[in-house]
Amino acid sequence: MSQVTTLNQTTTKQAPVIAEKLIDRVFEQLIASCPTLLTVQPEQLKILKQQWILGFAENGIKTFEQVKRGMAAARAKTNGYLPSVGEFISWCNNYNNHELGLPTLEELEARLQKYFGYAKEPHNFKFRSRAEYYLLKTIYDGYGKKKWEDCQKAMPKILAEVVEKARTGFEFPQIPELLEKKPKVIPPEVSKNGLAKIKEIMGIA
């Protein structure tokens, strides 16, 4: 097994503790999907875990939500082989757009057309998330006055860019809220003068 025999000389002392905890949980669950792990000797398993810890730390795998995606893919495979750390990481990063609060490419066109009617009043539009607000506003600002065909061509690229931002923890701007209009307060003297004027017009003493 190449993963076991190839030892990365970099120690795991610098790897985040959270990565170690994630790996322990991953390997506990992988035994059910990958029976070959049962044949790995303790010393070899330790080396294997070190490689995975480094792989997770280097590729930003640091949440249980990411690991859940990886484990779901591992359970779905039809053989008992142990995936490489690179393959497992790719599974962890296989995001569903809806998980990120974004539409799929197939849904985007309809969402954008609907948003065009609210572009001047975004507080009245029901966004899925701040990420979707950023996505629709970005497309509208760049292509709202251009041909629809140009807008359609740009959608895949812009959507992919926003997906990547969401995946890496980008801080999206807040969705605008409707500012509550405060009732206009009429000063007492103005109100009094106005009432006196009305009485004068109506001939009331």
Coordinates of C-alpha atoms in Angstrom, one line a residue:
M1 CA 0.0 0.0 0.0
S2 CA 1.7 3.2 -1.2
Q3 CA 0.0 5.3 1.4
V4 CA 1.5 3.2 4.2
T5 CA 5.0 2.8 2.8
T6 CA 5.5 6.4 1.8
L7 CA 6.2 8.4 4.9
N8 CA 6.2 12.2 4.7
Q9 CA 9.2 13.4 6.7
T10 CA 7.3 16.5 7.9
T11 CA 6.2 15.9 11.5
T12 CA 2.6 16.3 12.6
K13 CA 3.5 18.5 15.5
Q14 CA 2.6 21.6 13.5
A15 CA -0.7 20.2 12.3
P16 CA -3.8 21.7 14.0
V17 CA -5.2 19.6 16.8
I18 CA -8.6 19.8 15.2
A19 CA -7.3 17.9 12.2
E20 CA -6.1 15.1 14.4
K21 CA -9.5 14.9 16.1
L22 CA -11.2 14.8 12.6
I23 CA -8.9 12.1 11.4
D24 CA -9.6 9.9 14.5
R25 CA -13.3 10.2 13.8
V26 CA -12.8 9.5 10.1
F27 CA -10.8 6.4 10.6
E28 CA -13.2 5.0 13.2
Q29 CA -16.0 5.3 10.6
L30 CA -14.0 4.3 7.6
I31 CA -13.5 0.8 9.1
A32 CA -17.1 0.0 8.2
S33 CA -16.7 1.2 4.6
C34 CA -13.1 0.1 4.1
P35 CA -12.5 -3.3 5.7
T36 CA -8.9 -3.3 4.5
L37 CA -8.1 -1.0 7.4
L38 CA -8.5 -3.9 9.7
T39 CA -5.4 -5.5 8.2
V40 CA -3.2 -2.5 8.7
Q41 CA -0.6 -2.8 11.5
P42 CA -0.7 -0.2 14.3
E43 CA 2.6 1.3 13.3
Q44 CA 1.5 1.6 9.7
L45 CA -1.9 3.0 10.8
K46 CA 0.0 5.7 12.7
I47 CA 2.0 6.7 9.6
L48 CA -1.2 6.7 7.5
K49 CA -3.0 9.0 9.9
Q50 CA 0.0 11.4 9.9
Q51 CA -0.3 11.7 6.1
W52 CA -4.1 12.4 6.4
I53 CA -3.6 14.9 9.2
L54 CA -1.2 16.8 7.0
G55 CA -3.5 16.5 4.0
F56 CA -6.4 17.9 5.9
A57 CA -4.4 20.8 7.4
E58 CA -2.9 21.7 4.0
N59 CA -6.3 21.6 2.2
G60 CA -8.5 23.4 4.7
I61 CA -10.5 20.4 5.9
K62 CA -11.5 21.6 9.3
T63 CA -15.2 21.1 9.9
F64 CA -17.3 18.1 10.6
E65 CA -19.7 19.2 7.9
Q66 CA -16.9 18.7 5.3
V67 CA -16.0 15.3 6.8
K68 CA -19.7 14.3 6.6
R69 CA -19.6 14.8 2.8
G70 CA -16.5 12.7 2.6
M71 CA -17.9 9.9 4.6
A72 CA -21.2 9.9 2.6
A73 CA -19.1 9.4 -0.5
A74 CA -17.1 6.7 1.2
R75 CA -20.2 4.8 2.2
A76 CA -21.6 5.1 -1.3
K77 CA -18.6 3.4 -3.0
T78 CA -19.1 -0.2 -4.1
N79 CA -15.7 -1.6 -3.1
G80 CA -13.8 -1.9 0.2
Y81 CA -10.6 -0.1 -0.8
L82 CA -9.2 2.7 1.3
P83 CA -9.4 6.0 -0.6
S84 CA -6.3 8.1 -0.8
V85 CA -6.2 11.3 1.3
G86 CA -6.5 13.3 -1.9
E87 CA -9.6 11.5 -3.1
F88 CA -11.2 11.8 0.3
I89 CA -10.5 15.5 0.4
S90 CA -12.1 15.9 -3.0
W91 CA -15.2 14.3 -1.6
C92 CA -15.2 16.6 1.4
N93 CA -15.1 19.6 -0.9
N94 CA -17.9 18.4 -3.2
Y95 CA -20.3 21.1 -2.0
N96 CA -24.0 21.2 -2.8
N97 CA -24.9 24.7 -3.9
H98 CA -28.0 24.7 -1.6
E99 CA -25.7 23.9 1.4
L100 CA -24.0 27.2 0.6
G101 CA -27.2 29.1 0.3
L102 CA -26.8 29.4 -3.5
P103 CA -28.9 28.3 -6.5
T104 CA -27.7 25.7 -9.0
L105 CA -26.7 26.9 -12.4
E106 CA -30.1 25.5 -13.7
E107 CA -32.0 27.6 -11.1
L108 CA -29.9 30.7 -11.4
E109 CA -31.5 32.1 -14.6
A110 CA -35.0 32.1 -13.1
R111 CA -33.8 33.5 -9.8
L112 CA -32.0 36.3 -11.6
Q113 CA -35.0 37.2 -13.8
K114 CA -37.1 37.4 -10.7
Y115 CA -34.5 39.6 -8.9
F116 CA -34.4 42.0 -11.8
G117 CA -37.8 43.2 -10.8
Y118 CA -36.6 43.9 -7.3
A119 CA -33.1 45.3 -8.0
K120 CA -34.1 48.8 -6.8
E121 CA -35.8 47.4 -3.8
P122 CA -33.7 44.4 -2.7
H123 CA -35.2 44.5 0.8
N124 CA -38.5 43.1 -0.7
F125 CA -36.8 40.1 -2.4
K126 CA -36.6 36.8 -0.5
F127 CA -33.0 35.8 -0.8
R128 CA -31.8 32.3 0.3
S129 CA -28.8 33.8 2.0
R130 CA -26.3 36.6 2.0
A131 CA -24.3 34.6 -0.6
E132 CA -27.3 34.6 -3.0
Y133 CA -27.8 38.3 -2.5
Y134 CA -24.1 38.9 -3.4
L135 CA -24.4 36.6 -6.4
L136 CA -27.5 38.2 -7.9
K137 CA -26.3 41.8 -7.2
T138 CA -22.9 41.0 -8.8
I139 CA -24.6 39.8 -12.0
Y140 CA -27.1 42.6 -12.1
D141 CA -24.5 45.3 -11.5
G142 CA -22.3 43.9 -14.3
Y143 CA -24.8 42.8 -16.8
G144 CA -28.2 44.4 -15.9
K145 CA -27.9 46.9 -18.8
K146 CA -26.4 44.5 -21.3
K147 CA -27.9 41.9 -23.6
W148 CA -29.5 38.9 -21.9
E149 CA -27.3 36.6 -23.9
D150 CA -24.2 38.2 -22.4
C151 CA -25.7 37.8 -19.0
Q152 CA -26.3 34.1 -19.6
K153 CA -22.8 33.5 -20.8
A154 CA -21.4 35.2 -17.6
M155 CA -23.6 33.2 -15.2
P156 CA -21.5 30.0 -14.9
K157 CA -18.2 31.8 -14.2
I158 CA -19.7 34.2 -11.7
L159 CA -21.6 31.4 -9.9
A160 CA -18.4 29.4 -9.7
E161 CA -16.5 32.3 -8.2
V162 CA -19.2 32.9 -5.6
V163 CA -19.4 29.2 -4.7
E164 CA -15.6 29.3 -4.1
K165 CA -16.0 32.4 -1.9
A166 CA -18.7 30.7 0.1
R167 CA -16.7 27.5 0.4
T168 CA -13.7 29.4 1.8
G169 CA -15.6 31.4 4.4
F170 CA -15.9 34.7 2.6
E171 CA -17.8 37.3 4.6
F172 CA -20.7 38.4 2.3
P173 CA -22.3 41.8 2.8
Q174 CA -25.5 42.1 4.7
I175 CA -28.8 42.0 2.8
P176 CA -30.3 45.5 2.8
E177 CA -33.3 46.0 5.1
L178 CA -36.2 48.4 4.6
L179 CA -35.5 51.4 6.8
E180 CA -38.5 52.2 9.0
K181 CA -39.9 55.6 8.3
K182 CA -40.4 57.6 11.5
P183 CA -43.7 59.6 11.6
K184 CA -43.0 63.3 11.1
V185 CA -43.5 65.2 14.4
I186 CA -45.2 68.6 14.0
P187 CA -44.0 71.2 16.5
P188 CA -46.8 72.4 18.8
E189 CA -46.5 76.1 17.7
V190 CA -46.9 75.1 14.0
S191 CA -49.9 73.0 14.9
K192 CA -51.4 75.8 16.9
N193 CA -50.9 78.4 14.1
G194 CA -52.4 76.0 11.6
L195 CA -55.5 75.5 13.7
A196 CA -55.8 79.3 14.2
K197 CA -55.6 79.8 10.4
I198 CA -58.3 77.2 9.8
K199 CA -60.6 78.9 12.3
E200 CA -59.9 82.3 10.7
I201 CA -60.9 81.0 7.2
M202 CA -64.0 79.4 8.6
G203 CA -64.9 82.5 10.6
I204 CA -64.8 80.8 13.9
A205 CA -63.8 83.0 16.8

